[in-house]
XYZ file of C-alpha atoms in Angstrom:
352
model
C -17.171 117.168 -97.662
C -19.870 119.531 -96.373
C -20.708 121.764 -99.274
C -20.697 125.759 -99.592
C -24.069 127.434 -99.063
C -25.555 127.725 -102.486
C -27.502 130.715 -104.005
C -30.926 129.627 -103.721
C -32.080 131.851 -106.374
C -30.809 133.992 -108.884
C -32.914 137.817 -110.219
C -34.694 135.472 -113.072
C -35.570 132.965 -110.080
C -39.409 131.553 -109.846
C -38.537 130.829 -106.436
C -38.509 134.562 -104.340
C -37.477 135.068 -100.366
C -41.229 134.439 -99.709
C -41.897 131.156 -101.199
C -38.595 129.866 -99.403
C -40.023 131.222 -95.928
C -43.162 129.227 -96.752
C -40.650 126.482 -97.385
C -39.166 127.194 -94.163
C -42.340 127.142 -92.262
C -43.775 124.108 -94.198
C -40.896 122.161 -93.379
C -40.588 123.192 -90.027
C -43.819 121.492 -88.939
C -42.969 118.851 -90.986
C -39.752 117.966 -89.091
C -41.532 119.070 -85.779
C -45.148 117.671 -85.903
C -44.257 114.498 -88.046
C -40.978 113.609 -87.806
C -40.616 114.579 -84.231
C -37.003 115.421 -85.135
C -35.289 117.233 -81.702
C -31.931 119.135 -81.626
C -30.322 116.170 -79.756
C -31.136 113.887 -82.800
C -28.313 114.343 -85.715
C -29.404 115.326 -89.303
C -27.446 115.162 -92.666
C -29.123 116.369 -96.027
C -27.622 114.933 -98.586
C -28.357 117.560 -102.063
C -27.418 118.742 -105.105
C -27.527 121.936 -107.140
C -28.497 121.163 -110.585
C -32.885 122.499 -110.069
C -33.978 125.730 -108.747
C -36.443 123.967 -106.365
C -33.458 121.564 -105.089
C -31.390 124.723 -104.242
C -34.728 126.736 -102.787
C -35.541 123.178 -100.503
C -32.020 122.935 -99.362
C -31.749 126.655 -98.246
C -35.161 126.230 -95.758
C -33.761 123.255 -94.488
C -30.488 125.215 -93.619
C -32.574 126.935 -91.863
C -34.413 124.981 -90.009
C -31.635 122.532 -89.031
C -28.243 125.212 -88.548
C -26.339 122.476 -86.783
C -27.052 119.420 -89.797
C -24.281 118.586 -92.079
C -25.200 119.009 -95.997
C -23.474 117.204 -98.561
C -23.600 117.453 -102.004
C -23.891 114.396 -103.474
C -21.983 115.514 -106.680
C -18.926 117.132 -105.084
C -18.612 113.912 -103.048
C -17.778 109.447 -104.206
C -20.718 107.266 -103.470
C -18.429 105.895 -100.724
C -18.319 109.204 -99.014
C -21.742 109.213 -98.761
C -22.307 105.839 -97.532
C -19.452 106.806 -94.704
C -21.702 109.468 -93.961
C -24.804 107.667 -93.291
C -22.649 104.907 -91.214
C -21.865 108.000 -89.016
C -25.471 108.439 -87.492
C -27.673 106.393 -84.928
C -30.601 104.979 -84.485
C -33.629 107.891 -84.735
C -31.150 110.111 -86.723
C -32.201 111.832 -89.817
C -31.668 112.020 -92.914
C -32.876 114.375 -95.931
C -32.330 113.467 -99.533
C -33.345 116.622 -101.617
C -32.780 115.166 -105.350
C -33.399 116.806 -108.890
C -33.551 113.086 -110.120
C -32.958 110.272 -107.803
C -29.632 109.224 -106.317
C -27.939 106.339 -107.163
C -25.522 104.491 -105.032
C -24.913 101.210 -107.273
C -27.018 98.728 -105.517
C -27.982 100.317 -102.595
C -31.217 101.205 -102.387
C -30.939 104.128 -100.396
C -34.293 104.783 -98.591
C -34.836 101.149 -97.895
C -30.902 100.700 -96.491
C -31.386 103.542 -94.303
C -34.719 102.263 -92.329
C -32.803 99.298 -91.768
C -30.533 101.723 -90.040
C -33.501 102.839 -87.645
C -32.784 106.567 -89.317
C -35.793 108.451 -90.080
C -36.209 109.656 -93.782
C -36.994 112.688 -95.790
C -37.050 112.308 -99.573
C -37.662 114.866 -102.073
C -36.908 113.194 -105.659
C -37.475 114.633 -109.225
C -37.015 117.698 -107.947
C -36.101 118.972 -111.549
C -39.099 117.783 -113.398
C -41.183 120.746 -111.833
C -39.555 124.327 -113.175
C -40.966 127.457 -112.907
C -44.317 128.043 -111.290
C -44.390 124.062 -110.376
C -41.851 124.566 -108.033
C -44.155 126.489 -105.869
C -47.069 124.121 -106.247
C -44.468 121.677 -104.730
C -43.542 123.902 -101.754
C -47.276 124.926 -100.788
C -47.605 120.640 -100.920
C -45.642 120.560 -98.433
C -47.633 122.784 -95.925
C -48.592 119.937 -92.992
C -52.197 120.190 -90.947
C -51.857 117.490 -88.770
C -55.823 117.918 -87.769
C -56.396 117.517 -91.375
C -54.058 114.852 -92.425
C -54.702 112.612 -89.521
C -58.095 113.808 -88.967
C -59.685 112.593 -92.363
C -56.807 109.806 -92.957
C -57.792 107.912 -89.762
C -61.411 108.343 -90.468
C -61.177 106.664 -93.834
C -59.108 104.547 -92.974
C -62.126 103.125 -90.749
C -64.303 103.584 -93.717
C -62.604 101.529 -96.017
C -61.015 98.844 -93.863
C -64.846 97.696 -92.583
C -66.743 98.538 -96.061
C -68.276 95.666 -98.199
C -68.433 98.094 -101.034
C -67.675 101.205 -103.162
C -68.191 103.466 -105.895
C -66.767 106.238 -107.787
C -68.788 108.538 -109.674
C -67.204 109.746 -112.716
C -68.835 112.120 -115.327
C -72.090 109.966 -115.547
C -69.828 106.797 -115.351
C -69.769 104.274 -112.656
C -66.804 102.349 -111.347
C -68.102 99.792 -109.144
C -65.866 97.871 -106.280
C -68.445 94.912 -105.108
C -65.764 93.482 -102.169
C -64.402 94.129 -99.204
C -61.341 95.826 -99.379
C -57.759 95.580 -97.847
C -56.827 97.052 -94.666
C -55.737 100.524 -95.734
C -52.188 102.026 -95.817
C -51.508 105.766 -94.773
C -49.240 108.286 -95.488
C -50.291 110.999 -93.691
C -47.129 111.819 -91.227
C -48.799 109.766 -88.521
C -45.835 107.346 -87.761
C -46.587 106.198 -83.890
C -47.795 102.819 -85.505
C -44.984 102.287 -88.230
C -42.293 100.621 -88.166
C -40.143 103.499 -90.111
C -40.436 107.097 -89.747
C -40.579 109.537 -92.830
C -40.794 108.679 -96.484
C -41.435 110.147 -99.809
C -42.818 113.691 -99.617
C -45.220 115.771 -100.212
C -47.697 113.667 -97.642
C -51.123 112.987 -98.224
C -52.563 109.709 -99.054
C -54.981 107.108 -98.180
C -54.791 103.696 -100.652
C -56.272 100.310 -100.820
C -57.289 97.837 -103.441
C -60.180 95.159 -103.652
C -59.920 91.926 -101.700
C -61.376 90.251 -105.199
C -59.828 92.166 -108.301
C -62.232 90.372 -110.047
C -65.045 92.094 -108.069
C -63.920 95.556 -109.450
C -66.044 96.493 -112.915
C -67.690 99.111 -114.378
C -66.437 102.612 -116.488
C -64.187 105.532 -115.135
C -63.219 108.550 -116.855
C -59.312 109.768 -116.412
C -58.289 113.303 -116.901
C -54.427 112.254 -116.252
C -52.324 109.483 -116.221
C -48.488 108.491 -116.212
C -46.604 108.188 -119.316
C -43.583 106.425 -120.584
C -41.563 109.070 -118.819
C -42.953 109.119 -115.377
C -44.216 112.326 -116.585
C -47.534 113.596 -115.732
C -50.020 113.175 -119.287
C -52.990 115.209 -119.393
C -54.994 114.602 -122.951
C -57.434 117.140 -124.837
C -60.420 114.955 -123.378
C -60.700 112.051 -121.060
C -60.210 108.953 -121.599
C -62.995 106.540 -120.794
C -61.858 102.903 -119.477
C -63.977 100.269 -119.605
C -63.481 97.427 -116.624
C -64.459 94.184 -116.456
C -63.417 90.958 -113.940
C -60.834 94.039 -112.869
C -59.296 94.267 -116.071
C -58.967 97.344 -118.535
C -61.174 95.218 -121.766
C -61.907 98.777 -123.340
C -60.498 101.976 -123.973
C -62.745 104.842 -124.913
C -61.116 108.402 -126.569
C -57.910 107.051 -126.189
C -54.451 109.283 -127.363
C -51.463 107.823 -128.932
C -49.275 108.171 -125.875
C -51.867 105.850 -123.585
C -52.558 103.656 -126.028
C -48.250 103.130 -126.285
C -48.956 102.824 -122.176
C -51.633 100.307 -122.394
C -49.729 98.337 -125.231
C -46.560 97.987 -122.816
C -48.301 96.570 -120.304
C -50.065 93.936 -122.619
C -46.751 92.860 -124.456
C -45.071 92.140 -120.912
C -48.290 91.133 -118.758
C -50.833 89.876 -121.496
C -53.338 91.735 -119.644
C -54.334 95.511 -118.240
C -54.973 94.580 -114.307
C -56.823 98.025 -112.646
C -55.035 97.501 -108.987
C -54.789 100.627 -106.582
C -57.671 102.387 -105.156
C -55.853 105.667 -103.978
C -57.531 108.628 -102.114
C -55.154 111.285 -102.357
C -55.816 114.032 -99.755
C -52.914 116.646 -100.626
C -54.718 120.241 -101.377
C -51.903 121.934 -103.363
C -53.123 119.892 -106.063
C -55.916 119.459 -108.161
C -57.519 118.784 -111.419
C -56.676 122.093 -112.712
C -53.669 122.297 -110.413
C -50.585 120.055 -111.479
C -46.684 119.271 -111.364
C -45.444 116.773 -113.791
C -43.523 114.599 -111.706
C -46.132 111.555 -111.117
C -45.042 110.847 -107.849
C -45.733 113.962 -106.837
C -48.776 114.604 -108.476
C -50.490 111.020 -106.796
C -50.745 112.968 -103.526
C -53.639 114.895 -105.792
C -57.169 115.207 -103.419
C -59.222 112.693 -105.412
C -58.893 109.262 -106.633
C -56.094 108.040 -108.123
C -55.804 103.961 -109.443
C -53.482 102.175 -110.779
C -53.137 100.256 -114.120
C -50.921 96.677 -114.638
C -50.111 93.818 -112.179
C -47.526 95.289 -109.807
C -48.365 96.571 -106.428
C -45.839 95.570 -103.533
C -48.298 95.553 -101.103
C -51.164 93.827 -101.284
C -50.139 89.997 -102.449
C -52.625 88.167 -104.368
C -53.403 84.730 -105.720
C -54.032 85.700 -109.382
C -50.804 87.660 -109.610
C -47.371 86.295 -109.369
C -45.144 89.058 -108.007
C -42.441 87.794 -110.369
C -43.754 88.558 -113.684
C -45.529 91.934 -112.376
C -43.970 94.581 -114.024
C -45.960 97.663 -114.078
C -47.993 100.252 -112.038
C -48.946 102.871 -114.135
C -51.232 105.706 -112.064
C -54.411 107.491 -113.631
C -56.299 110.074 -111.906
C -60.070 109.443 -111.925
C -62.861 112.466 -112.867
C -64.323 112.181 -109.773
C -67.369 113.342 -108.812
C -68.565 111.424 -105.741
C -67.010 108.277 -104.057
C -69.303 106.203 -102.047
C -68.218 103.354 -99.353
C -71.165 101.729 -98.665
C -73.710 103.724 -99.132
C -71.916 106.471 -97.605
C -70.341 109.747 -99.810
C -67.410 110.019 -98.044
C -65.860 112.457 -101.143
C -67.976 115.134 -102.996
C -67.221 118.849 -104.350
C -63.525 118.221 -104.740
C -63.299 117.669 -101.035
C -63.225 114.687 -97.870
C -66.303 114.355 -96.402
C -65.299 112.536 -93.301
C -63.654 113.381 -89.913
């Protein structure tokens, strides 16, 4: 069932005909200068209706790709949709524009279809950023491929042949005395991937330490993700203390990340700080945010992560088995340092 054309917005809308023609545009280059989608390569967006911003997304994709088939996934059984995807080939496309995140029983949708060889566009939690979020979310989406690739490739060589690092935060010193592993991009670069596409916005650089252990010092967070996925941002920050990698101390602390910090500890004994992420999306910012947490990690700064899981990077100390959580906080960042080298100052990349 292909579904209707839906009103994208309504008089009371956030969303006007201008913010969906930077939609249009945004997305444009993104299935142009990223995906490399071409009009002899089929597309299906699979959608629903229930968020302004899913409706707003799904109208710029109509028209950017006249000729895809759109499905709603509510109108439709799970089986139609799988049909559906066992329709396309091999470099194929499919969107997934979601105000939460589809379910299909066991099938784990984005994974399933890379197995197909089909490239992938996913917008989840669509619905967790109303109102003036929803535009935040659309000018994420803007692509600079001089930018993106630009500064992603460039610290990507930083990182992957650094002994060291820093991050400056509010007078506070998180210090990163190893090596680190070979960095991961997501920066709509694909020629060396095996898959093509992913979770969007883009915008992202991340890492850990070779030696957890190696990573000590104190950080100050301004935001981190609560029980809810939802983006938390307290009165003050929140000072953690690191030592031997692990969160020992927790300085001006709030009820909700102390209930954070006390989850992880019940199931992992322990508070492992994982994740070294340098997020490199401009749309968002200290004083900029969306609550979905997804989202928000594309933030330009740094971004770590708390608890044992990250499916990665595989190390000794860890068993992937009993490694539950990966909870994201976004560092005050003032500086970062690799080497002896500011590569991030003045809320901005200082590398090319």
């Amino acid at each position: 069932m292909t579904s209707p054309s839906p009103s994208a917005h309504t008089a009371s809308s956030t969303i006007s005909d201008l913010a969906i023609d930077d939609a249009e545009k945004h997305l444009r280059d993104v299935l142009t200068l990223a995906i490399q989608h071409t009009p002899e390569q089929a597309a299906l967006i699979v959608m629903d209706t229930r968020s302004e911003l899913s409706r707003a997304l799904s109208e710029a994709y109509r028209r950017c790709l006249p000729d895809a088939r759109f499905i709603d996934f509510d109108s439709v059984s799970p089986e139609a949709v799988r049909a559906a995807f066992d329709e396309l080939k091999p470099g194929d496309l499919v969107v997934l524009i979601q105000s939460t995140n589809f379910r299909l029983e066991a099938f784990r949708i984005r994974v399933e279809l890379f197995k197909l060889g089909l490239k992938v566009i996913e917008h989840p939690h669509l619905s967790r950023m109303p109102g003036i979020q929803a535009l935040h979310y659309i000018a994420s989406l803007a692509y600079d491929p001089a930018y993106y690739r630009g500064v992603g490739h460039a610290l990507k060589a930083r990182i992957d042949k650094a002994s060291k690092g820093m991050v400056e935060s509010d007078g506070e010193h998180l210090h990163f005395t190893s090596p680190f592993e070979p960095a991961k991009l997501n920066i709509g670069d694909y020629s060396e991937m095996n898959n093509v596409g992913g979770q969007f916005p883009l915008g992202e650089v991340f890492t850990e330490a070779r030696d957890l252990e190696a990573v000590h010092g104190r950080v100050k967070i301004f935001v981190f993700g609560d029980t809810s996925f939802h983006v938390n941002k307290p009165e003050h920050p929140i000072t953690l203390v690191i030592t031997q990698g692990r969160v020992t101390d927790v300085i001006n602390s709030t009820p909700a990340f102390d209930q954070v910090m006390a989850n992880i500890r019940a199931d992992e004994g322990e508070v492992w700080l994982r994740e070294l992420g340098f997020g490199m999306n401009r749309a968002f910012s200290r004083t900029c945010l969306v609550d979905d947490i997804g989202t928000y990690e594309r933030m330009c700064g740094i971004h770590l992560s708390l608890g044992a899981k990250h499916g990665v990077y595989n190390k000794a100390l860890i068993r992937r088995a009993t490694a539950r959580y990966h909870v994201d906080v976004f560092a005050v960042t003032d500086a970062v340092y690799l080497d002896d080298d500011v590569v991030y100052r003045d809320g901005a990349w200082q590398v090319r």
